[in-house]
mmCIF file with all atom_site columns, C-alpha atoms in Angstrom:
data_model
loop_
_atom_site.group_PDB
_atom_site.id
_atom_site.type_symbol
_atom_site.label_atom_id
_atom_site.label_alt_id
_atom_site.label_comp_id
_atom_site.label_asym_id
_atom_site.label_entity_id
_atom_site.label_seq_id
_atom_site.pdbx_PDB_ins_code
_atom_site.Cartn_x
_atom_site.Cartn_y
_atom_site.Cartn_z
_atom_site.occupancy
_atom_site.B_iso_or_equiv
_atom_site.pdbx_formal_charge
_atom_site.auth_seq_id
_atom_site.auth_comp_id
_atom_site.auth_asym_id
_atom_site.auth_atom_id
_atom_site.pdbx_PDB_model_num
ATOM 1   C CA . MET A 1 1   ? -4.968  12.578  27.502 1.00 67.00 ? 21  MET A CA 1
ATOM 2   C CA . LYS A 1 2   ? -1.898  10.362  27.930 1.00 81.00 ? 22  LYS A CA 1
ATOM 3   C CA . GLU A 1 3   ? -4.051  7.257   27.499 1.00 77.00 ? 23  GLU A CA 1
ATOM 4   C CA . ASN A 1 4   ? -5.439  8.668   24.242 1.00 89.00 ? 24  ASN A CA 1
ATOM 5   C CA . ALA A 1 5   ? -1.939  9.470   22.981 1.00 93.00 ? 25  ALA A CA 1
ATOM 6   C CA . LEU A 1 6   ? -0.754  5.951   23.815 1.00 93.00 ? 26  LEU A CA 1
ATOM 7   C CA . SER A 1 7   ? -3.769  4.381   22.114 1.00 92.00 ? 27  SER A CA 1
ATOM 8   C CA . ILE A 1 8   ? -3.310  6.573   19.025 1.00 95.00 ? 28  ILE A CA 1
ATOM 9   C CA . GLY A 1 9   ? 0.343   5.525   18.885 1.00 96.00 ? 29  GLY A CA 1
ATOM 10  C CA . LEU A 1 10  ? -0.622  1.860   19.193 1.00 97.00 ? 30  LEU A CA 1
ATOM 11  C CA . LEU A 1 11  ? -3.272  2.290   16.483 1.00 97.00 ? 31  LEU A CA 1
ATOM 12  C CA . TRP A 1 12  ? -0.698  3.849   14.163 1.00 97.00 ? 32  TRP A CA 1
ATOM 13  C CA . LEU A 1 13  ? 1.838   1.122   14.926 1.00 98.00 ? 33  LEU A CA 1
ATOM 14  C CA . ARG A 1 14  ? -0.711  -1.670  14.461 1.00 98.00 ? 34  ARG A CA 1
ATOM 15  C CA . ALA A 1 15  ? -2.120  -0.224  11.239 1.00 98.00 ? 35  ALA A CA 1
ATOM 16  C CA . LEU A 1 16  ? 1.196   0.329   9.484  1.00 98.00 ? 36  LEU A CA 1
ATOM 17  C CA . ALA A 1 17  ? 2.989   -2.794  10.703 1.00 98.00 ? 37  ALA A CA 1
ATOM 18  C CA . GLY A 1 18  ? -0.107  -4.971  10.294 1.00 98.00 ? 38  GLY A CA 1
ATOM 19  C CA . ALA A 1 19  ? -0.657  -3.807  6.714  1.00 99.00 ? 39  ALA A CA 1
ATOM 20  C CA . GLY A 1 20  ? 3.002   -4.418  5.876  1.00 98.00 ? 40  GLY A CA 1
ATOM 21  C CA . ILE A 1 21  ? 3.066   -7.880  7.407  1.00 98.00 ? 41  ILE A CA 1
ATOM 22  C CA . ALA A 1 22  ? -0.261  -8.808  5.782  1.00 99.00 ? 42  ALA A CA 1
ATOM 23  C CA . HIS A 1 23  ? 1.127   -7.681  2.412  1.00 98.00 ? 43  HIS A CA 1
ATOM 24  C CA . HIS A 1 24  ? 4.092   -10.054 2.773  1.00 97.00 ? 44  HIS A CA 1
ATOM 25  C CA . GLY A 1 25  ? 1.789   -12.918 3.792  1.00 98.00 ? 45  GLY A CA 1
ATOM 26  C CA . TYR A 1 26  ? -0.557  -12.172 0.895  1.00 98.00 ? 46  TYR A CA 1
ATOM 27  C CA . GLY A 1 27  ? 2.326   -12.524 -1.552 1.00 96.00 ? 47  GLY A CA 1
ATOM 28  C CA . LYS A 1 28  ? 3.300   -15.853 -0.063 1.00 96.00 ? 48  LYS A CA 1
ATOM 29  C CA . ILE A 1 29  ? -0.241  -17.271 -0.113 1.00 97.00 ? 49  ILE A CA 1
ATOM 30  C CA . PHE A 1 30  ? -1.698  -15.831 -3.313 1.00 97.00 ? 50  PHE A CA 1
ATOM 31  C CA . GLY A 1 31  ? 1.555   -15.330 -5.210 1.00 96.00 ? 51  GLY A CA 1
ATOM 32  C CA . GLY A 1 32  ? 2.505   -18.987 -5.177 1.00 93.00 ? 52  GLY A CA 1
ATOM 33  C CA . GLN A 1 33  ? 5.474   -18.489 -2.863 1.00 95.00 ? 53  GLN A CA 1
ATOM 34  C CA . VAL A 1 34  ? 4.583   -21.094 -0.222 1.00 96.00 ? 54  VAL A CA 1
ATOM 35  C CA . THR A 1 35  ? 6.419   -23.915 -2.010 1.00 93.00 ? 55  THR A CA 1
ATOM 36  C CA . GLY A 1 36  ? 9.614   -21.864 -2.180 1.00 94.00 ? 56  GLY A CA 1
ATOM 37  C CA . LEU A 1 37  ? 9.167   -20.885 1.449  1.00 95.00 ? 57  LEU A CA 1
ATOM 38  C CA . ALA A 1 38  ? 8.787   -24.575 2.333  1.00 96.00 ? 58  ALA A CA 1
ATOM 39  C CA . GLU A 1 39  ? 12.150  -25.290 0.698  1.00 95.00 ? 59  GLU A CA 1
ATOM 40  C CA . GLY A 1 40  ? 13.730  -22.614 2.893  1.00 92.00 ? 60  GLY A CA 1
ATOM 41  C CA . VAL A 1 41  ? 11.978  -24.016 5.961  1.00 95.00 ? 61  VAL A CA 1
ATOM 42  C CA . ALA A 1 42  ? 13.356  -27.478 5.144  1.00 95.00 ? 62  ALA A CA 1
ATOM 43  C CA . GLN A 1 43  ? 16.873  -26.033 4.854  1.00 92.00 ? 63  GLN A CA 1
ATOM 44  C CA . MET A 1 44  ? 16.449  -24.540 8.344  1.00 91.00 ? 64  MET A CA 1
ATOM 45  C CA . GLY A 1 45  ? 15.849  -28.070 9.636  1.00 92.00 ? 65  GLY A CA 1
ATOM 46  C CA . PHE A 1 46  ? 12.181  -27.789 10.590 1.00 93.00 ? 66  PHE A CA 1
ATOM 47  C CA . PRO A 1 47  ? 10.043  -30.936 10.306 1.00 94.00 ? 67  PRO A CA 1
ATOM 48  C CA . MET A 1 48  ? 6.978   -30.803 8.044  1.00 97.00 ? 68  MET A CA 1
ATOM 49  C CA . PRO A 1 49  ? 8.307   -27.836 6.057  1.00 96.00 ? 69  PRO A CA 1
ATOM 50  C CA . LEU A 1 50  ? 5.157   -27.312 3.998  1.00 97.00 ? 70  LEU A CA 1
ATOM 51  C CA . ALA A 1 51  ? 3.003   -27.129 7.138  1.00 97.00 ? 71  ALA A CA 1
ATOM 52  C CA . PHE A 1 52  ? 5.423   -24.674 8.757  1.00 96.00 ? 72  PHE A CA 1
ATOM 53  C CA . ALA A 1 53  ? 5.546   -22.605 5.557  1.00 97.00 ? 73  ALA A CA 1
ATOM 54  C CA . TRP A 1 54  ? 1.752   -22.353 5.512  1.00 98.00 ? 74  TRP A CA 1
ATOM 55  C CA . ALA A 1 55  ? 1.739   -21.490 9.222  1.00 97.00 ? 75  ALA A CA 1
ATOM 56  C CA . ALA A 1 56  ? 4.266   -18.705 8.618  1.00 97.00 ? 76  ALA A CA 1
ATOM 57  C CA . ALA A 1 57  ? 2.387   -17.323 5.609  1.00 98.00 ? 77  ALA A CA 1
ATOM 58  C CA . LEU A 1 58  ? -0.946  -17.422 7.445  1.00 98.00 ? 78  LEU A CA 1
ATOM 59  C CA . SER A 1 59  ? 0.531   -15.837 10.567 1.00 98.00 ? 79  SER A CA 1
ATOM 60  C CA . GLU A 1 60  ? 1.751   -12.967 8.401  1.00 98.00 ? 80  GLU A CA 1
ATOM 61  C CA . PHE A 1 61  ? -1.425  -12.542 6.343  1.00 99.00 ? 81  PHE A CA 1
ATOM 62  C CA . ALA A 1 62  ? -4.139  -13.221 8.925  1.00 99.00 ? 82  ALA A CA 1
ATOM 63  C CA . GLY A 1 63  ? -2.032  -11.918 11.814 1.00 98.00 ? 83  GLY A CA 1
ATOM 64  C CA . GLY A 1 64  ? -1.381  -8.668  9.968  1.00 99.00 ? 84  GLY A CA 1
ATOM 65  C CA . ILE A 1 65  ? -5.094  -8.167  9.302  1.00 99.00 ? 85  ILE A CA 1
ATOM 66  C CA . LEU A 1 66  ? -5.877  -8.897  12.958 1.00 98.00 ? 86  LEU A CA 1
ATOM 67  C CA . LEU A 1 67  ? -3.273  -6.322  14.043 1.00 98.00 ? 87  LEU A CA 1
ATOM 68  C CA . VAL A 1 68  ? -4.863  -3.666  11.835 1.00 98.00 ? 88  VAL A CA 1
ATOM 69  C CA . LEU A 1 69  ? -8.258  -4.401  13.390 1.00 97.00 ? 89  LEU A CA 1
ATOM 70  C CA . GLY A 1 70  ? -6.882  -4.744  16.891 1.00 97.00 ? 90  GLY A CA 1
ATOM 71  C CA . LEU A 1 71  ? -8.666  -8.085  17.188 1.00 97.00 ? 91  LEU A CA 1
ATOM 72  C CA . GLY A 1 72  ? -6.939  -10.823 19.169 1.00 97.00 ? 92  GLY A CA 1
ATOM 73  C CA . THR A 1 73  ? -3.914  -8.559  19.090 1.00 98.00 ? 93  THR A CA 1
ATOM 74  C CA . ARG A 1 74  ? -1.754  -10.349 21.623 1.00 98.00 ? 94  ARG A CA 1
ATOM 75  C CA . TYR A 1 75  ? -2.402  -13.739 19.989 1.00 98.00 ? 95  TYR A CA 1
ATOM 76  C CA . ALA A 1 76  ? -1.746  -12.417 16.480 1.00 98.00 ? 96  ALA A CA 1
ATOM 77  C CA . ALA A 1 77  ? 1.389   -10.649 17.693 1.00 99.00 ? 97  ALA A CA 1
ATOM 78  C CA . PHE A 1 78  ? 2.598   -13.857 19.344 1.00 99.00 ? 98  PHE A CA 1
ATOM 79  C CA . PHE A 1 79  ? 2.385   -15.831 16.085 1.00 98.00 ? 99  PHE A CA 1
ATOM 80  C CA . ILE A 1 80  ? 4.052   -13.006 14.159 1.00 99.00 ? 100 ILE A CA 1
ATOM 81  C CA . PHE A 1 81  ? 6.747   -12.842 16.862 1.00 99.00 ? 101 PHE A CA 1
ATOM 82  C CA . CYS A 1 82  ? 7.437   -16.578 16.435 1.00 98.00 ? 102 CYS A CA 1
ATOM 83  C CA . THR A 1 83  ? 7.533   -16.299 12.642 1.00 98.00 ? 103 THR A CA 1
ATOM 84  C CA . MET A 1 84  ? 9.862   -13.297 12.707 1.00 98.00 ? 104 MET A CA 1
ATOM 85  C CA . SER A 1 85  ? 12.074  -15.035 15.290 1.00 97.00 ? 105 SER A CA 1
ATOM 86  C CA . ALA A 1 86  ? 12.640  -17.876 12.827 1.00 96.00 ? 106 ALA A CA 1
ATOM 87  C CA . ALA A 1 87  ? 13.176  -15.438 9.964  1.00 95.00 ? 107 ALA A CA 1
ATOM 88  C CA . ALA A 1 88  ? 15.631  -13.162 11.775 1.00 97.00 ? 108 ALA A CA 1
ATOM 89  C CA . PHE A 1 89  ? 17.511  -15.569 14.018 1.00 96.00 ? 109 PHE A CA 1
ATOM 90  C CA . ILE A 1 90  ? 17.528  -18.794 11.992 1.00 95.00 ? 110 ILE A CA 1
ATOM 91  C CA . HIS A 1 91  ? 16.976  -18.045 8.296  1.00 93.00 ? 111 HIS A CA 1
ATOM 92  C CA . HIS A 1 92  ? 18.951  -14.762 8.239  1.00 94.00 ? 112 HIS A CA 1
ATOM 93  C CA . ARG A 1 93  ? 21.360  -15.573 11.087 1.00 93.00 ? 113 ARG A CA 1
ATOM 94  C CA . MET A 1 94  ? 24.469  -15.219 8.919  1.00 95.00 ? 114 MET A CA 1
ATOM 95  C CA . ASP A 1 95  ? 23.187  -12.298 6.848  1.00 96.00 ? 115 ASP A CA 1
ATOM 96  C CA . PRO A 1 96  ? 24.185  -8.676  7.403  1.00 96.00 ? 116 PRO A CA 1
ATOM 97  C CA . LEU A 1 97  ? 21.851  -6.406  9.357  1.00 96.00 ? 117 LEU A CA 1
ATOM 98  C CA . GLN A 1 98  ? 20.387  -4.735  6.267  1.00 96.00 ? 118 GLN A CA 1
ATOM 99  C CA . VAL A 1 99  ? 19.065  -8.129  5.107  1.00 96.00 ? 119 VAL A CA 1
ATOM 100 C CA . LYS A 1 100 ? 17.432  -9.093  8.406  1.00 97.00 ? 120 LYS A CA 1
ATOM 101 C CA . GLU A 1 101 ? 16.372  -5.641  9.625  1.00 97.00 ? 121 GLU A CA 1
ATOM 102 C CA . LEU A 1 102 ? 12.763  -5.887  8.374  1.00 97.00 ? 122 LEU A CA 1
ATOM 103 C CA . ALA A 1 103 ? 12.250  -9.198  10.182 1.00 98.00 ? 123 ALA A CA 1
ATOM 104 C CA . LEU A 1 104 ? 13.843  -7.656  13.293 1.00 98.00 ? 124 LEU A CA 1
ATOM 105 C CA . ALA A 1 105 ? 11.582  -4.596  13.039 1.00 98.00 ? 125 ALA A CA 1
ATOM 106 C CA . TYR A 1 106 ? 8.436   -6.743  12.789 1.00 99.00 ? 126 TYR A CA 1
ATOM 107 C CA . TRP A 1 107 ? 9.782   -8.964  15.607 1.00 99.00 ? 127 TRP A CA 1
ATOM 108 C CA . THR A 1 108 ? 10.252  -5.896  17.825 1.00 98.00 ? 128 THR A CA 1
ATOM 109 C CA . ILE A 1 109 ? 6.804   -4.492  17.026 1.00 98.00 ? 129 ILE A CA 1
ATOM 110 C CA . ALA A 1 110 ? 5.139   -7.862  17.651 1.00 99.00 ? 130 ALA A CA 1
ATOM 111 C CA . GLY A 1 111 ? 6.967   -8.193  20.972 1.00 98.00 ? 131 GLY A CA 1
ATOM 112 C CA . ALA A 1 112 ? 5.834   -4.729  22.025 1.00 98.00 ? 132 ALA A CA 1
ATOM 113 C CA . LEU A 1 113 ? 2.213   -5.498  21.099 1.00 98.00 ? 133 LEU A CA 1
ATOM 114 C CA . ILE A 1 114 ? 2.336   -8.733  23.094 1.00 98.00 ? 134 ILE A CA 1
ATOM 115 C CA . LEU A 1 115 ? 3.237   -6.612  26.119 1.00 98.00 ? 135 LEU A CA 1
ATOM 116 C CA . THR A 1 116 ? 0.945   -3.614  25.535 1.00 96.00 ? 136 THR A CA 1
ATOM 117 C CA . GLY A 1 117 ? -2.065  -5.040  23.763 1.00 96.00 ? 137 GLY A CA 1
ATOM 118 C CA . ALA A 1 118 ? -3.936  -3.096  21.091 1.00 96.00 ? 138 ALA A CA 1
ATOM 119 C CA . GLY A 1 119 ? -4.954  0.024   23.000 1.00 94.00 ? 139 GLY A CA 1
ATOM 120 C CA . LYS A 1 120 ? -8.449  1.398   23.292 1.00 93.00 ? 140 LYS A CA 1
ATOM 121 C CA . PHE A 1 121 ? -8.876  2.259   19.598 1.00 94.00 ? 141 PHE A CA 1
ATOM 122 C CA . SER A 1 122 ? -9.304  -1.368  18.595 1.00 95.00 ? 142 SER A CA 1
ATOM 123 C CA . VAL A 1 123 ? -11.830 -4.170  18.623 1.00 95.00 ? 143 VAL A CA 1
ATOM 124 C CA . ASP A 1 124 ? -9.994  -5.571  21.668 1.00 92.00 ? 144 ASP A CA 1
ATOM 125 C CA . GLY A 1 125 ? -10.270 -2.216  23.449 1.00 88.00 ? 145 GLY A CA 1
ATOM 126 C CA . ARG A 1 126 ? -13.915 -1.603  22.587 1.00 83.00 ? 146 ARG A CA 1
ATOM 127 C CA . GLY A 1 127 ? -16.008 -0.986  25.645 1.00 59.00 ? 147 GLY A CA 1
ATOM 128 C CA . LYS A 1 128 ? -13.096 -0.062  27.889 1.00 62.00 ? 148 LYS A CA 1
ATOM 129 C CA . CYS A 1 129 ? -13.437 3.155   29.814 1.00 45.00 ? 149 CYS A CA 1
ATOM 130 C CA . CYS A 1 130 ? -12.044 6.214   28.086 1.00 42.00 ? 150 CYS A CA 1
ATOM 131 C CA . GLY A 1 131 ? -10.455 8.803   30.363 1.00 34.00 ? 151 GLY A CA 1
#
């Protein structure tokens, strides 16, 4: 029973956080925001700002979808973790907590999913023994 409760909690966490992150990535990719993001990336001092902007947008969009599915969860969470690290600790470093709290929340969730994996109610967990 405890394993089911944990997996249900992970499913809930993945579904809600993944959908939210994917929504933000969707806006960047299909809403024409990548160029503006690249300007921000350049201001942070990253080389190849357009490439990093696309990597960030794709990690949010594709990574969020993968979290919802529970497919390649630890890998998707790792890329989201890296993206949110840059957002929270570099881009928003001087901002008050209420400005950076969403990036910190996604960073925390991604870090937890790196450690736990997707749980058994996921594509990753398919075929694992249910107790």
